[in-house]
Amino acid sequence: MSSAPLTIRRLTPALKDDFLRYFEGAAFADNPRWKSCYCQFLYVDHSTVTWSARTAEQNRAAACERIDCARMQGLLAYRGDEVVGWCNAAPRVLLDAFNDEPDPDAQRLGQITCFVVARAHRRSGVARALLDAACGMLQAQGMALAEASPSRAAATDAEHHHGPLSLYLSAGFSVHREHDDGTVLVRRPLTAAAARG
């Protein structure tokens, strides 16, 4: 693993090729069955889209289109010129998968939905740096709350793609609701004081 310092950059059309190279290379090197998602799962309305029928090519094209028009958001972590991590974070209103889950806070809610950290860079602070940057990005967009859905039942790095519960709790999130399947809904206010915390 490189000792170069981490740099976090917000996804923009200019960084689209870096995003694609990461997803097609190191991102899923040890979990190839998820390689085809291109982080599109929560951007589609599952009442109208059969996710299991989607191809990698369809998801890649959708990611490119959404990146180009700023309807897909997130952050890339770099060590030097190498992308070593990704965090999908966006205002909830951009994530069509939540259409069937009405929430009174939807308009002011920022969703932190997944992390993909290259295997050689895990447990080195990449996810924490991405989470901190995601909260800052969502706050700058006027979101009042950040929300995520870690799982108590996750046993592998791949299953922790929503981020471990301990990561969120150490970053000032608190449990909002728990589900029977082990999913824990956590939230954090995005006030200036919370962002510094």
Short mmCIF file of C-alpha atoms in Angstrom, two decimals:
data_model
loop_
_atom_site.label_atom_id
_atom_site.label_comp_id
_atom_site.label_asym_id
_atom_site.label_seq_id
_atom_site.Cartn_x
_atom_site.Cartn_y
_atom_site.Cartn_z
CA MET A 1 0.00 0.00 0.00
CA SER A 2 1.25 3.47 -0.89
CA SER A 3 2.06 5.87 1.94
CA ALA A 4 0.90 8.85 -0.14
CA PRO A 5 -1.64 11.06 1.63
CA LEU A 6 -5.31 10.71 0.77
CA THR A 7 -7.03 13.24 -1.45
CA ILE A 8 -10.83 13.22 -1.70
CA ARG A 9 -12.42 14.58 -4.87
CA ARG A 10 -16.07 15.04 -5.70
CA LEU A 11 -17.18 13.10 -8.79
CA THR A 12 -17.46 15.37 -11.84
CA PRO A 13 -17.61 14.69 -15.58
CA ALA A 14 -13.86 15.41 -15.70
CA LEU A 15 -13.27 12.46 -13.30
CA LYS A 16 -15.62 10.04 -15.08
CA ASP A 17 -12.75 8.07 -16.64
CA ASP A 18 -11.10 7.68 -13.21
CA PHE A 19 -14.40 6.35 -11.82
CA LEU A 20 -14.76 3.88 -14.70
CA ARG A 21 -11.15 2.66 -14.45
CA TYR A 22 -11.59 2.09 -10.74
CA PHE A 23 -14.83 0.16 -11.11
CA GLU A 24 -13.37 -1.91 -13.93
CA GLY A 25 -10.13 -2.57 -12.05
CA ALA A 26 -9.25 -2.50 -8.36
CA ALA A 27 -12.72 -1.76 -6.96
CA PHE A 28 -14.08 -5.29 -7.27
CA ALA A 29 -10.89 -7.29 -7.76
CA ASP A 30 -11.85 -9.54 -4.82
CA ASN A 31 -15.63 -9.36 -5.38
CA PRO A 32 -16.16 -9.67 -9.14
CA ARG A 33 -19.83 -10.64 -8.97
CA TRP A 34 -20.71 -7.03 -8.03
CA LYS A 35 -18.52 -5.51 -10.72
CA SER A 36 -21.43 -4.85 -13.06
CA CYS A 37 -23.36 -2.45 -10.81
CA TYR A 38 -21.43 0.80 -11.46
CA CYS A 39 -23.23 2.00 -8.30
CA GLN A 40 -26.54 2.32 -10.14
CA PHE A 41 -28.71 0.13 -7.88
CA LEU A 42 -30.21 2.99 -5.87
CA TYR A 43 -30.52 5.33 -8.85
CA VAL A 44 -33.23 3.20 -10.47
CA ASP A 45 -36.89 2.83 -9.54
CA HIS A 46 -37.25 -0.87 -8.71
CA SER A 47 -41.01 -0.76 -9.28
CA THR A 48 -40.30 -0.22 -12.99
CA VAL A 49 -36.83 -1.78 -13.44
CA THR A 50 -35.94 -5.45 -13.03
CA TRP A 51 -32.47 -5.07 -11.54
CA SER A 52 -31.46 -8.71 -12.07
CA ALA A 53 -32.01 -8.27 -15.80
CA ARG A 54 -29.73 -5.24 -16.09
CA THR A 55 -26.39 -5.79 -17.79
CA ALA A 56 -23.03 -4.26 -16.96
CA GLU A 57 -23.19 -2.37 -20.25
CA GLN A 58 -26.56 -0.84 -19.33
CA ASN A 59 -25.34 0.17 -15.89
CA ARG A 60 -22.10 1.60 -17.28
CA ALA A 61 -24.00 3.68 -19.83
CA ALA A 62 -26.44 4.88 -17.16
CA ALA A 63 -23.57 5.85 -14.85
CA CYS A 64 -21.88 7.82 -17.64
CA GLU A 65 -25.10 9.64 -18.47
CA ARG A 66 -25.83 10.45 -14.83
CA ILE A 67 -22.27 11.64 -14.18
CA ASP A 68 -22.38 13.89 -17.24
CA CYS A 69 -25.57 15.63 -16.06
CA ALA A 70 -24.67 15.62 -12.32
CA ARG A 71 -27.51 13.23 -11.41
CA MET A 72 -25.00 10.78 -9.95
CA GLN A 73 -22.97 12.03 -7.02
CA GLY A 74 -20.21 10.73 -4.83
CA LEU A 75 -16.56 11.00 -3.92
CA LEU A 76 -13.35 9.38 -5.09
CA ALA A 77 -10.39 8.81 -2.76
CA TYR A 78 -6.92 9.05 -4.30
CA ARG A 79 -3.46 8.15 -3.12
CA GLY A 80 -1.27 9.99 -5.56
CA ASP A 81 -2.89 9.49 -8.96
CA GLU A 82 -4.45 6.15 -7.99
CA VAL A 83 -8.11 5.87 -7.06
CA VAL A 84 -8.35 3.72 -3.93
CA GLY A 85 -11.92 4.30 -2.80
CA TRP A 86 -15.41 5.43 -3.72
CA CYS A 87 -18.40 6.61 -1.71
CA ASN A 88 -21.83 7.05 -3.25
CA ALA A 89 -23.52 9.97 -1.51
CA ALA A 90 -26.32 12.13 -2.86
CA PRO A 91 -29.48 13.98 -1.91
CA ARG A 92 -32.22 11.39 -1.46
CA VAL A 93 -34.34 12.98 -4.19
CA LEU A 94 -31.79 11.80 -6.79
CA LEU A 95 -32.09 8.15 -5.72
CA ASP A 96 -35.17 6.72 -7.39
CA ALA A 97 -34.99 3.46 -5.42
CA PHE A 98 -36.37 5.38 -2.43
CA ASN A 99 -39.53 6.42 -4.29
CA ASP A 100 -41.56 3.74 -2.49
CA GLU A 101 -40.29 4.80 0.94
CA PRO A 102 -41.95 8.14 1.70
CA ASP A 103 -40.16 10.15 4.36
CA PRO A 104 -41.16 13.55 5.73
CA ASP A 105 -37.48 14.56 5.67
CA ALA A 106 -36.86 13.44 2.06
CA GLN A 107 -36.20 16.91 0.65
CA ARG A 108 -33.50 17.66 3.21
CA LEU A 109 -32.01 14.19 3.53
CA GLY A 110 -28.61 13.21 2.13
CA GLN A 111 -28.06 9.46 1.61
CA ILE A 112 -24.67 7.83 2.09
CA THR A 113 -25.28 4.54 0.35
CA CYS A 114 -22.09 2.61 -0.26
CA PHE A 115 -18.32 2.43 0.01
CA VAL A 116 -15.94 0.55 -2.26
CA VAL A 117 -12.36 0.59 -0.97
CA ALA A 118 -9.60 -1.24 -2.86
CA ARG A 119 -8.49 -4.29 -0.93
CA ALA A 120 -4.92 -3.11 -0.32
CA HIS A 121 -6.18 0.16 1.19
CA ARG A 122 -8.84 -1.10 3.59
CA ARG A 123 -8.55 -0.28 7.28
CA SER A 124 -6.24 2.63 6.53
CA GLY A 125 -8.70 5.51 6.99
CA VAL A 126 -10.09 5.66 3.45
CA ALA A 127 -13.73 5.03 4.41
CA ARG A 128 -13.58 7.52 7.28
CA ALA A 129 -12.10 10.21 5.03
CA LEU A 130 -14.82 9.53 2.44
CA LEU A 131 -17.56 9.64 5.09
CA ASP A 132 -16.33 12.95 6.48
CA ALA A 133 -16.14 14.42 2.98
CA ALA A 134 -19.60 13.07 2.12
CA CYS A 135 -21.13 14.80 5.14
CA GLY A 136 -19.42 18.04 4.16
CA MET A 137 -20.58 17.74 0.55
CA LEU A 138 -24.18 17.06 1.53
CA GLN A 139 -24.20 19.92 4.00
CA ALA A 140 -22.87 22.27 1.30
CA GLN A 141 -25.83 21.22 -0.87
CA GLY A 142 -28.25 22.32 1.84
CA MET A 143 -29.05 18.90 3.28
CA ALA A 144 -29.99 19.01 6.97
CA LEU A 145 -29.47 15.30 7.72
CA ALA A 146 -27.19 12.50 6.53
CA GLU A 147 -28.60 8.98 6.55
CA ALA A 148 -27.06 5.55 5.98
CA SER A 149 -28.07 1.90 6.35
CA PRO A 150 -25.27 -0.24 7.79
CA SER A 151 -25.96 -3.86 8.70
CA ARG A 152 -25.32 -5.56 12.01
CA ALA A 153 -25.37 -8.88 10.14
CA ALA A 154 -22.54 -8.03 7.71
CA ALA A 155 -19.70 -10.56 8.04
CA THR A 156 -17.44 -9.81 5.07
CA ASP A 157 -15.89 -6.70 3.55
CA ALA A 158 -18.31 -7.00 0.62
CA GLU A 159 -21.32 -7.18 2.95
CA HIS A 160 -20.06 -4.02 4.66
CA HIS A 161 -20.48 -2.03 1.43
CA HIS A 162 -22.93 0.29 3.23
CA GLY A 163 -20.15 1.00 5.74
CA PRO A 164 -19.80 -0.60 9.17
CA LEU A 165 -22.07 0.61 11.96
CA SER A 166 -19.01 1.38 14.10
CA LEU A 167 -17.76 3.81 11.43
CA TYR A 168 -20.98 5.82 11.56
CA LEU A 169 -21.28 5.81 15.33
CA SER A 170 -17.70 7.07 15.68
CA ALA A 171 -18.53 9.89 13.24
CA GLY A 172 -21.45 11.24 15.25
CA PHE A 173 -24.33 9.28 13.70
CA SER A 174 -27.00 7.81 15.96
CA VAL A 175 -29.46 4.98 15.45
CA HIS A 176 -32.73 6.24 13.99
CA ARG A 177 -34.46 2.89 13.43
CA GLU A 178 -33.63 -0.82 13.31
CA HIS A 179 -35.08 -3.46 11.00
CA ASP A 180 -35.59 -7.16 11.63
CA ASP A 181 -33.03 -8.10 8.94
CA GLY A 182 -30.19 -6.47 10.89
CA THR A 183 -30.18 -3.23 8.90
CA VAL A 184 -29.75 -0.16 11.07
CA LEU A 185 -30.88 3.25 9.86
CA VAL A 186 -28.49 5.87 11.21
CA ARG A 187 -28.71 9.64 10.94
CA ARG A 188 -26.57 12.65 11.73
CA PRO A 189 -27.56 16.32 11.70
CA LEU A 190 -25.50 18.30 9.20
CA THR A 191 -25.06 21.43 11.27
CA ALA A 192 -21.81 23.35 11.33
CA ALA A 193 -21.04 21.97 14.80
CA ALA A 194 -21.76 18.37 13.73
CA ALA A 195 -19.61 18.74 10.63
CA ARG A 196 -16.64 19.75 12.77
CA GLY A 197 -17.22 16.83 15.18
#
